[in-house]
């Protein structure tokens, strides 16, 4: 009898654990191009830990962000909505220069607020870039704890006294990427007994180009000094991801944790040597090099391992996916969709009929194989399946396709707000 009771108790416990809400870890890198990651074909700089996410989960080969620069992409990521709907079209500039109105709209619920309301412990580590004023602080936007900096860039080697724990400055001494990894691991240690959401926003590999000294020797064979520095920065980022994944393993949470890895925009190659090939252009542009990014989703035991997913998806999808796995009702008015049934193979067809971009005078739309690029009074059309490098403009040869994408873009564009800060919009075609 005793044995039977124990068996029933064990079975119930097992069932309860299976039903428990999964933890969610969202890791974002900064200014990292696809082509530097081993998982996306990079050969020069080993990234075994980020690659392990692709081996253990689903690697998206048409993953996008909603803007080719930092802050607007993060606004879309946090809200699950195209950020131009609420005027968050541009970067703010540094704190001293930012316009008074800058900050993630307080009317838009964040992923952290939604998960918190679903019983999650919510922690953030890293770069915020969504408001400098007290009302926009991460802990006013759904996070229980915060360690990081509020701006868009930060020194790595002299973190100094403007790194915040909560709202209090701390005198951080460690190389900043290592400090963020340390804090993320500590957050997991403290939060592991209930469902948690960790938003880990590394500023690596964004400038300044500060080498991690202890990793320099490993890359002594890279002749170009800037590239060598970059290699140490990326290596530190990969080590940080590894530290977080090791912590999940140590606490036996791997099968109970959904992990996202993405970057906020394509690599600014001339600035930090990051590579976007075979994509055209870099950060700041709506060609693929600015918006087509590494995007990996791992949930061991729930999503297939080593799967490659080809249909276009976007960072806006992370918010509704997280809410769905947390057991929440689908939030209204989101542009993102729950990716889980698509990645698992339960749902066929693409998650989106179309994806759109507007960044000042540059605009773009992707529908199926086709991409429209609008800039400087000119419309270009590319077939991305045949021409991922956007070399051959087919707008003259395919007038009907051009019209179709232009009409879809115009409909979407008519729903957007004017930018609340930043450069005035120039006339578009
Ligand atoms: Ca960035």
GROMACS .gro file of C-alpha atoms and ligand atoms in nm:
model
  430
    1UNK     CA    1   0.000   0.000   0.000
    2UNK     CA    2   0.276   0.230   0.099
    3UNK     CA    3   0.448   0.156  -0.229
    4UNK     CA    4   0.127   0.224  -0.420
    5UNK     CA    5   0.087   0.560  -0.246
    6UNK     CA    6   0.444   0.646  -0.326
    7UNK     CA    7   0.387   0.543  -0.687
    8UNK     CA    8   0.071   0.756  -0.713
    9UNK     CA    9   0.249   1.049  -0.551
   10UNK     CA   10   0.540   1.011  -0.791
   11UNK     CA   11   0.310   0.991  -1.091
   12UNK     CA   12   0.120   1.301  -0.978
   13UNK     CA   13   0.444   1.483  -0.919
   14UNK     CA   14   0.564   1.383  -1.263
   15UNK     CA   15   0.240   1.504  -1.419
   16UNK     CA   16   0.259   1.831  -1.230
   17UNK     CA   17   0.614   1.885  -1.350
   18UNK     CA   18   0.517   1.811  -1.708
   19UNK     CA   19   0.232   2.058  -1.690
   20UNK     CA   20   0.442   2.323  -1.520
   21UNK     CA   21   0.496   2.637  -1.720
   22UNK     CA   22   0.833   2.633  -1.892
   23UNK     CA   23   1.098   2.889  -1.814
   24UNK     CA   24   1.174   3.132  -2.093
   25UNK     CA   25   1.522   3.263  -2.165
   26UNK     CA   26   1.551   3.531  -2.433
   27UNK     CA   27   1.909   3.606  -2.532
   28UNK     CA   28   1.973   3.895  -2.769
   29UNK     CA   29   2.309   3.986  -2.915
   30UNK     CA   30   2.389   4.330  -3.052
   31UNK     CA   31   2.518   4.412  -3.401
   32UNK     CA   32   2.604   4.049  -3.474
   33UNK     CA   33   2.595   3.932  -3.835
   34UNK     CA   34   2.480   3.583  -3.931
   35UNK     CA   35   2.802   3.484  -4.102
   36UNK     CA   36   3.014   3.492  -3.788
   37UNK     CA   37   2.831   3.208  -3.616
   38UNK     CA   38   2.940   2.852  -3.679
   39UNK     CA   39   2.574   2.750  -3.694
   40UNK     CA   40   2.530   2.984  -3.992
   41UNK     CA   41   2.849   2.882  -4.170
   42UNK     CA   42   3.109   3.099  -3.993
   43UNK     CA   43   3.452   2.936  -3.978
   44UNK     CA   44   3.691   3.189  -3.829
   45UNK     CA   45   3.561   3.242  -3.475
   46UNK     CA   46   3.437   2.935  -3.284
   47UNK     CA   47   3.089   2.978  -3.132
   48UNK     CA   48   3.023   2.628  -2.991
   49UNK     CA   49   2.766   2.734  -2.733
   50UNK     CA   50   2.544   2.936  -2.966
   51UNK     CA   51   2.587   2.655  -3.221
   52UNK     CA   52   2.471   2.404  -2.957
   53UNK     CA   53   2.135   2.584  -2.949
   54UNK     CA   54   2.095   2.516  -3.321
   55UNK     CA   55   2.200   2.154  -3.275
   56UNK     CA   56   1.954   2.114  -2.988
   57UNK     CA   57   1.671   2.315  -3.140
   58UNK     CA   58   1.542   2.491  -3.450
   59UNK     CA   59   1.760   2.722  -3.658
   60UNK     CA   60   1.566   2.974  -3.865
   61UNK     CA   61   1.720   3.059  -4.200
   62UNK     CA   62   1.478   3.344  -4.273
   63UNK     CA   63   1.471   3.511  -3.933
   64UNK     CA   64   1.418   3.886  -3.929
   65UNK     CA   65   1.408   4.179  -3.692
   66UNK     CA   66   1.167   4.468  -3.736
   67UNK     CA   67   1.433   4.738  -3.774
   68UNK     CA   68   1.797   4.756  -3.890
   69UNK     CA   69   1.904   4.944  -3.572
   70UNK     CA   70   1.897   4.882  -3.197
   71UNK     CA   71   1.620   5.060  -3.008
   72UNK     CA   72   1.327   5.016  -3.250
   73UNK     CA   73   1.399   4.643  -3.284
   74UNK     CA   74   1.392   4.611  -2.904
   75UNK     CA   75   1.063   4.801  -2.890
   76UNK     CA   76   0.915   4.549  -3.134
   77UNK     CA   77   1.067   4.259  -2.942
   78UNK     CA   78   0.925   4.376  -2.609
   79UNK     CA   79   0.575   4.451  -2.743
   80UNK     CA   80   0.522   4.199  -3.024
   81UNK     CA   81   0.404   4.488  -3.242
   82UNK     CA   82   0.558   4.681  -3.527
   83UNK     CA   83   0.713   4.965  -3.330
   84UNK     CA   84   0.619   5.225  -3.593
   85UNK     CA   85   0.258   5.174  -3.485
   86UNK     CA   86   0.344   5.375  -3.175
   87UNK     CA   87   0.604   5.612  -3.317
   88UNK     CA   88   0.917   5.421  -3.208
   89UNK     CA   89   1.081   5.436  -3.549
   90UNK     CA   90   1.429   5.566  -3.466
   91UNK     CA   91   1.714   5.539  -3.219
   92UNK     CA   92   1.715   5.810  -2.954
   93UNK     CA   93   2.083   5.909  -2.943
   94UNK     CA   94   2.272   5.914  -2.613
   95UNK     CA   95   2.096   6.014  -2.292
   96UNK     CA   96   2.215   6.375  -2.303
   97UNK     CA   97   2.093   6.421  -2.661
   98UNK     CA   98   1.773   6.213  -2.650
   99UNK     CA   99   1.447   6.391  -2.708
  100UNK     CA  100   1.223   6.447  -2.408
  101UNK     CA  101   0.957   6.207  -2.533
  102UNK     CA  102   1.191   5.911  -2.588
  103UNK     CA  103   1.093   5.583  -2.423
  104UNK     CA  104   0.898   5.265  -2.491
  105UNK     CA  105   0.533   5.373  -2.496
  106UNK     CA  106   0.373   5.315  -2.157
  107UNK     CA  107   0.053   5.219  -2.338
  108UNK     CA  108   0.211   4.907  -2.489
  109UNK     CA  109   0.222   4.600  -2.262
  110UNK     CA  110   0.567   4.437  -2.261
  111UNK     CA  111   0.645   4.065  -2.276
  112UNK     CA  112   0.769   4.093  -1.916
  113UNK     CA  113   0.445   4.251  -1.794
  114UNK     CA  114   0.241   3.977  -1.960
  115UNK     CA  115   0.458   3.694  -1.824
  116UNK     CA  116   0.460   3.849  -1.477
  117UNK     CA  117   0.080   3.855  -1.480
  118UNK     CA  118   0.094   3.483  -1.569
  119UNK     CA  119   0.291   3.405  -1.253
  120UNK     CA  120   0.645   3.435  -1.384
  121UNK     CA  121   0.943   3.572  -1.204
  122UNK     CA  122   1.098   3.819  -1.451
  123UNK     CA  123   1.461   3.928  -1.464
  124UNK     CA  124   1.659   4.140  -1.704
  125UNK     CA  125   2.033   4.164  -1.751
  126UNK     CA  126   2.202   4.392  -2.003
  127UNK     CA  127   2.132   4.674  -2.246
  128UNK     CA  128   1.788   4.833  -2.226
  129UNK     CA  129   1.785   5.120  -2.478
  130UNK     CA  130   1.412   5.180  -2.430
  131UNK     CA  131   1.411   5.493  -2.217
  132UNK     CA  132   1.637   5.682  -1.980
  133UNK     CA  133   1.379   5.843  -1.753
  134UNK     CA  134   1.261   5.671  -1.435
  135UNK     CA  135   0.917   5.580  -1.569
  136UNK     CA  136   1.076   5.378  -1.851
  137UNK     CA  137   1.316   5.178  -1.630
  138UNK     CA  138   1.294   4.798  -1.689
  139UNK     CA  139   1.155   4.749  -1.339
  140UNK     CA  140   0.868   4.983  -1.433
  141UNK     CA  141   0.808   4.771  -1.745
  142UNK     CA  142   0.750   4.431  -1.591
  143UNK     CA  143   1.091   4.315  -1.470
  144UNK     CA  144   1.133   4.215  -1.104
  145UNK     CA  145   1.508   4.269  -1.119
  146UNK     CA  146   1.755   4.448  -1.339
  147UNK     CA  147   2.131   4.459  -1.385
  148UNK     CA  148   2.271   4.655  -1.678
  149UNK     CA  149   2.283   4.994  -1.846
  150UNK     CA  150   2.005   5.202  -1.994
  151UNK     CA  151   2.176   5.339  -2.305
  152UNK     CA  152   2.272   5.200  -2.644
  153UNK     CA  153   2.641   5.124  -2.595
  154UNK     CA  154   2.885   5.078  -2.310
  155UNK     CA  155   3.255   5.025  -2.245
  156UNK     CA  156   3.342   4.663  -2.171
  157UNK     CA  157   3.679   4.702  -2.006
  158UNK     CA  158   3.591   4.987  -1.774
  159UNK     CA  159   3.228   4.928  -1.685
  160UNK     CA  160   3.269   5.177  -1.399
  161UNK     CA  161   2.992   5.331  -1.199
  162UNK     CA  162   2.700   5.366  -1.435
  163UNK     CA  163   2.605   5.002  -1.441
  164UNK     CA  164   2.284   4.968  -1.242
  165UNK     CA  165   2.162   4.697  -1.008
  166UNK     CA  166   1.797   4.786  -0.994
  167UNK     CA  167   1.822   5.163  -0.992
  168UNK     CA  168   2.147   5.184  -0.794
  169UNK     CA  169   2.486   5.233  -0.963
  170UNK     CA  170   2.743   4.963  -0.889
  171UNK     CA  171   3.119   4.975  -0.938
  172UNK     CA  172   3.155   4.687  -1.184
  173UNK     CA  173   3.509   4.564  -1.245
  174UNK     CA  174   3.467   4.259  -1.464
  175UNK     CA  175   3.472   4.262  -1.847
  176UNK     CA  176   3.113   4.362  -1.912
  177UNK     CA  177   3.006   4.057  -2.116
  178UNK     CA  178   3.143   3.829  -1.841
  179UNK     CA  179   2.964   4.039  -1.579
  180UNK     CA  180   2.633   4.001  -1.763
  181UNK     CA  181   2.685   3.623  -1.789
  182UNK     CA  182   2.763   3.608  -1.416
  183UNK     CA  183   2.447   3.801  -1.330
  184UNK     CA  184   2.232   3.591  -1.563
  185UNK     CA  185   2.360   3.270  -1.401
  186UNK     CA  186   2.295   3.414  -1.056
  187UNK     CA  187   1.943   3.511  -1.161
  188UNK     CA  188   1.873   3.153  -1.270
  189UNK     CA  189   2.008   3.022  -0.938
  190UNK     CA  190   1.768   3.246  -0.750
  191UNK     CA  191   1.463   3.199  -0.973
  192UNK     CA  192   1.487   2.827  -1.055
  193UNK     CA  193   1.210   2.707  -0.824
  194UNK     CA  194   0.928   2.884  -1.006
  195UNK     CA  195   0.871   2.964  -1.372
  196UNK     CA  196   1.101   3.246  -1.475
  197UNK     CA  197   1.159   3.474  -1.771
  198UNK     CA  198   1.514   3.593  -1.821
  199UNK     CA  199   1.579   3.865  -2.078
  200UNK     CA  200   1.954   3.864  -2.132
  201UNK     CA  201   2.049   4.153  -2.360
  202UNK     CA  202   2.422   4.141  -2.425
  203UNK     CA  203   2.569   4.458  -2.578
  204UNK     CA  204   2.833   4.239  -2.743
  205UNK     CA  205   2.936   4.270  -3.023
  206UNK     CA  206   2.836   4.638  -3.049
  207UNK     CA  207   3.117   4.896  -3.020
  208UNK     CA  208   3.327   5.021  -2.849
  209UNK     CA  209   3.583   4.774  -2.974
  210UNK     CA  210   3.715   4.663  -2.636
  211UNK     CA  211   3.905   4.336  -2.647
  212UNK     CA  212   3.863   4.077  -2.377
  213UNK     CA  213   4.230   4.050  -2.277
  214UNK     CA  214   4.206   3.697  -2.145
  215UNK     CA  215   4.081   3.576  -2.483
  216UNK     CA  216   4.336   3.760  -2.700
  217UNK     CA  217   4.589   3.479  -2.709
  218UNK     CA  218   4.332   3.242  -2.851
  219UNK     CA  219   4.298   3.468  -3.156
  220UNK     CA  220   4.662   3.568  -3.198
  221UNK     CA  221   4.647   3.415  -3.546
  222UNK     CA  222   4.406   3.682  -3.674
  223UNK     CA  223   4.629   3.948  -3.832
  224UNK     CA  224   4.380   4.235  -3.849
  225UNK     CA  225   4.373   4.406  -3.507
  226UNK     CA  226   4.008   4.507  -3.523
  227UNK     CA  227   3.899   4.162  -3.633
  228UNK     CA  228   4.108   4.008  -3.353
  229UNK     CA  229   3.937   4.236  -3.101
  230UNK     CA  230   3.600   4.145  -3.247
  231UNK     CA  231   3.685   3.774  -3.216
  232UNK     CA  232   3.743   3.815  -2.842
  233UNK     CA  233   3.415   4.005  -2.804
  234UNK     CA  234   3.219   3.737  -2.989
  235UNK     CA  235   3.400   3.463  -2.801
  236UNK     CA  236   3.302   3.628  -2.470
  237UNK     CA  237   2.942   3.642  -2.590
  238UNK     CA  238   2.951   3.274  -2.679
  239UNK     CA  239   3.107   3.189  -2.341
  240UNK     CA  240   2.826   3.386  -2.174
  241UNK     CA  241   2.562   3.187  -2.361
  242UNK     CA  242   2.747   2.872  -2.257
  243UNK     CA  243   2.742   2.975  -1.893
  244UNK     CA  244   2.365   3.025  -1.901
  245UNK     CA  245   2.307   2.693  -2.076
  246UNK     CA  246   2.534   2.514  -1.828
  247UNK     CA  247   2.334   2.661  -1.543
  248UNK     CA  248   2.011   2.531  -1.694
  249UNK     CA  249   2.170   2.186  -1.726
  250UNK     CA  250   2.303   2.189  -1.369
  251UNK     CA  251   1.955   2.267  -1.236
  252UNK     CA  252   1.805   2.002  -1.470
  253UNK     CA  253   1.595   2.268  -1.638
  254UNK     CA  254   1.694   2.207  -2.001
  255UNK     CA  255   1.369   2.033  -2.092
  256UNK     CA  256   1.168   2.287  -1.902
  257UNK     CA  257   1.317   2.595  -2.064
  258UNK     CA  258   1.239   2.757  -2.397
  259UNK     CA  259   1.548   2.944  -2.516
  260UNK     CA  260   1.552   3.208  -2.789
  261UNK     CA  261   1.871   3.346  -2.942
  262UNK     CA  262   1.857   3.642  -3.180
  263UNK     CA  263   2.043   3.961  -3.260
  264UNK     CA  264   1.892   4.311  -3.286
  265UNK     CA  265   2.012   4.399  -3.637
  266UNK     CA  266   2.260   4.292  -3.899
  267UNK     CA  267   2.631   4.353  -3.853
  268UNK     CA  268   2.775   4.702  -3.911
  269UNK     CA  269   3.070   4.550  -4.096
  270UNK     CA  270   3.286   4.863  -4.137
  271UNK     CA  271   3.248   4.942  -3.766
  272UNK     CA  272   3.312   4.606  -3.598
  273UNK     CA  273   3.409   4.364  -3.882
  274UNK     CA  274   3.099   4.150  -3.827
  275UNK     CA  275   2.995   3.965  -4.140
  276UNK     CA  276   2.653   3.938  -4.304
  277UNK     CA  277   2.749   3.756  -4.622
  278UNK     CA  278   2.589   3.653  -4.848
  279UNK     CA  279   2.348   3.933  -4.765
  280UNK     CA  280   2.363   4.279  -4.917
  281UNK     CA  281   2.450   4.582  -4.703
  282UNK     CA  282   2.475   4.622  -4.327
  283UNK     CA  283   2.310   4.757  -4.012
  284UNK     CA  284   2.102   5.066  -4.084
  285UNK     CA  285   1.965   4.941  -4.418
  286UNK     CA  286   1.656   4.744  -4.510
  287UNK     CA  287   1.846   4.516  -4.748
  288UNK     CA  288   1.891   4.170  -4.598
  289UNK     CA  289   2.223   4.264  -4.435
  290UNK     CA  290   2.043   4.502  -4.200
  291UNK     CA  291   1.742   4.293  -4.098
  292UNK     CA  292   1.806   3.923  -4.170
  293UNK     CA  293   1.960   3.782  -3.854
  294UNK     CA  294   2.055   3.465  -3.669
  295UNK     CA  295   1.744   3.337  -3.492
  296UNK     CA  296   1.746   3.007  -3.300
  297UNK     CA  297   1.481   2.850  -3.077
  298UNK     CA  298   1.555   2.557  -2.847
  299UNK     CA  299   1.317   2.366  -2.623
  300UNK     CA  300   1.460   2.023  -2.561
  301UNK     CA  301   1.203   1.748  -2.563
  302UNK     CA  302   0.939   1.974  -2.717
  303UNK     CA  303   1.092   2.108  -3.036
  304UNK     CA  304   1.289   1.895  -3.282
  305UNK     CA  305   1.667   1.904  -3.245
  306UNK     CA  306   1.884   2.016  -3.534
  307UNK     CA  307   1.589   2.129  -3.743
  308UNK     CA  308   1.623   2.403  -4.004
  309UNK     CA  309   1.314   2.619  -4.049
  310UNK     CA  310   1.294   2.818  -4.371
  311UNK     CA  311   0.969   3.018  -4.368
  312UNK     CA  312   1.014   3.386  -4.279
  313UNK     CA  313   0.960   3.473  -3.911
  314UNK     CA  314   1.035   3.788  -3.715
  315UNK     CA  315   1.145   3.892  -3.367
  316UNK     CA  316   0.789   4.021  -3.310
  317UNK     CA  317   0.687   3.654  -3.287
  318UNK     CA  318   0.881   3.595  -2.965
  319UNK     CA  319   0.634   3.784  -2.744
  320UNK     CA  320   0.320   3.588  -2.847
  321UNK     CA  321   0.514   3.259  -2.849
  322UNK     CA  322   0.625   3.321  -2.491
  323UNK     CA  323   0.274   3.417  -2.380
  324UNK     CA  324   0.131   3.103  -2.542
  325UNK     CA  325   0.373   2.864  -2.371
  326UNK     CA  326   0.310   3.045  -2.043
  327UNK     CA  327  -0.057   2.956  -2.080
  328UNK     CA  328  -0.186   3.305  -2.150
  329UNK     CA  329  -0.462   3.392  -2.399
  330UNK     CA  330  -0.334   3.529  -2.732
  331UNK     CA  331  -0.284   3.903  -2.677
  332UNK     CA  332  -0.484   4.130  -2.904
  333UNK     CA  333  -0.343   4.363  -3.167
  334UNK     CA  334  -0.008   4.188  -3.198
  335UNK     CA  335   0.175   4.163  -3.528
  336UNK     CA  336   0.376   3.862  -3.411
  337UNK     CA  337   0.235   3.509  -3.403
  338UNK     CA  338   0.297   3.203  -3.186
  339UNK     CA  339   0.577   3.022  -3.367
  340UNK     CA  340   0.569   2.702  -3.165
  341UNK     CA  341   0.324   2.503  -3.382
  342UNK     CA  342   0.516   2.609  -3.692
  343UNK     CA  343   0.855   2.515  -3.553
  344UNK     CA  344   0.728   2.182  -3.418
  345UNK     CA  345   0.577   2.097  -3.756
  346UNK     CA  346   0.217   2.083  -3.626
  347UNK     CA  347   0.115   2.371  -3.850
  348UNK     CA  348   0.206   2.380  -4.218
  349UNK     CA  349   0.237   2.696  -4.422
  350UNK     CA  350   0.425   3.011  -4.331
  351UNK     CA  351   0.356   3.204  -4.007
  352UNK     CA  352   0.314   3.531  -4.202
  353UNK     CA  353   0.163   3.630  -4.535
  354UNK     CA  354   0.386   3.935  -4.537
  355UNK     CA  355   0.650   4.117  -4.332
  356UNK     CA  356   0.713   4.490  -4.351
  357UNK     CA  357   0.979   4.744  -4.262
  358UNK     CA  358   0.984   5.124  -4.244
  359UNK     CA  359   1.288   5.310  -4.123
  360UNK     CA  360   1.259   5.674  -4.226
  361UNK     CA  361   1.304   5.703  -4.600
  362UNK     CA  362   1.371   5.331  -4.642
  363UNK     CA  363   1.095   5.074  -4.661
  364UNK     CA  364   1.062   4.708  -4.750
  365UNK     CA  365   0.813   4.425  -4.772
  366UNK     CA  366   0.860   4.051  -4.795
  367UNK     CA  367   0.584   3.826  -4.932
  368UNK     CA  368   0.681   3.466  -4.997
  369UNK     CA  369   0.989   3.458  -5.217
  370UNK     CA  370   0.961   3.825  -5.307
  371UNK     CA  371   1.098   4.142  -5.154
  372UNK     CA  372   1.020   4.503  -5.229
  373UNK     CA  373   1.271   4.773  -5.134
  374UNK     CA  374   1.167   5.140  -5.150
  375UNK     CA  375   1.421   5.416  -5.114
  376UNK     CA  376   1.532   5.740  -5.273
  377UNK     CA  377   1.223   5.759  -5.492
  378UNK     CA  378   1.289   5.415  -5.638
  379UNK     CA  379   1.119   5.078  -5.607
  380UNK     CA  380   1.328   4.759  -5.636
  381UNK     CA  381   1.205   4.403  -5.650
  382UNK     CA  382   1.403   4.090  -5.568
  383UNK     CA  383   1.335   3.718  -5.571
  384UNK     CA  384   1.508   3.615  -5.248
  385UNK     CA  385   1.493   3.243  -5.315
  386UNK     CA  386   1.694   3.287  -5.635
  387UNK     CA  387   1.884   3.597  -5.529
  388UNK     CA  388   1.937   3.624  -5.153
  389UNK     CA  389   2.211   3.883  -5.217
  390UNK     CA  390   1.959   4.124  -5.379
  391UNK     CA  391   2.169   4.177  -5.690
  392UNK     CA  392   1.910   4.163  -5.967
  393UNK     CA  393   1.628   4.417  -5.953
  394UNK     CA  394   1.325   4.261  -6.122
  395UNK     CA  395   1.089   4.558  -6.083
  396UNK     CA  396   1.075   4.624  -6.458
  397UNK     CA  397   1.038   4.258  -6.554
  398UNK     CA  398   0.772   4.180  -6.293
  399UNK     CA  399   0.538   4.483  -6.282
  400UNK     CA  400   0.241   4.286  -6.146
  401UNK     CA  401   0.444   4.141  -5.857
  402UNK     CA  402   0.579   4.487  -5.785
  403UNK     CA  403   0.226   4.629  -5.770
  404UNK     CA  404   0.108   4.352  -5.540
  405UNK     CA  405   0.385   4.413  -5.287
  406UNK     CA  406   0.354   4.791  -5.316
  407UNK     CA  407  -0.021   4.769  -5.245
  408UNK     CA  408   0.033   4.548  -4.940
  409UNK     CA  409   0.302   4.784  -4.813
  410UNK     CA  410   0.081   5.089  -4.866
  411UNK     CA  411  -0.199   4.929  -4.663
  412UNK     CA  412   0.038   4.853  -4.376
  413UNK     CA  413   0.204   5.193  -4.396
  414UNK     CA  414  -0.133   5.369  -4.371
  415UNK     CA  415  -0.180   5.213  -4.025
  416UNK     CA  416   0.143   5.356  -3.881
  417UNK     CA  417   0.203   5.659  -3.663
  418UNK     CA  418   0.444   5.941  -3.736
  419UNK     CA  419   0.779   5.898  -3.556
  420UNK     CA  420   0.774   6.054  -3.208
  421UNK     CA  421   1.145   6.142  -3.223
  422UNK     CA  422   1.441   6.126  -3.456
  423UNK     CA  423   1.486   6.234  -3.811
  424UNK     CA  424   1.185   6.380  -3.991
  425UNK     CA  425   1.050   6.147  -4.254
  426UNK     CA  426   1.151   6.221  -4.607
  427UNK     CA  427   0.918   6.182  -4.900
  428UNK     CA  428   0.890   5.821  -5.008
  429UNK     CA  429   0.802   5.681  -5.349
  430LIG    CA1  430   2.231   4.685  -3.248
   0.00000   0.00000   0.00000
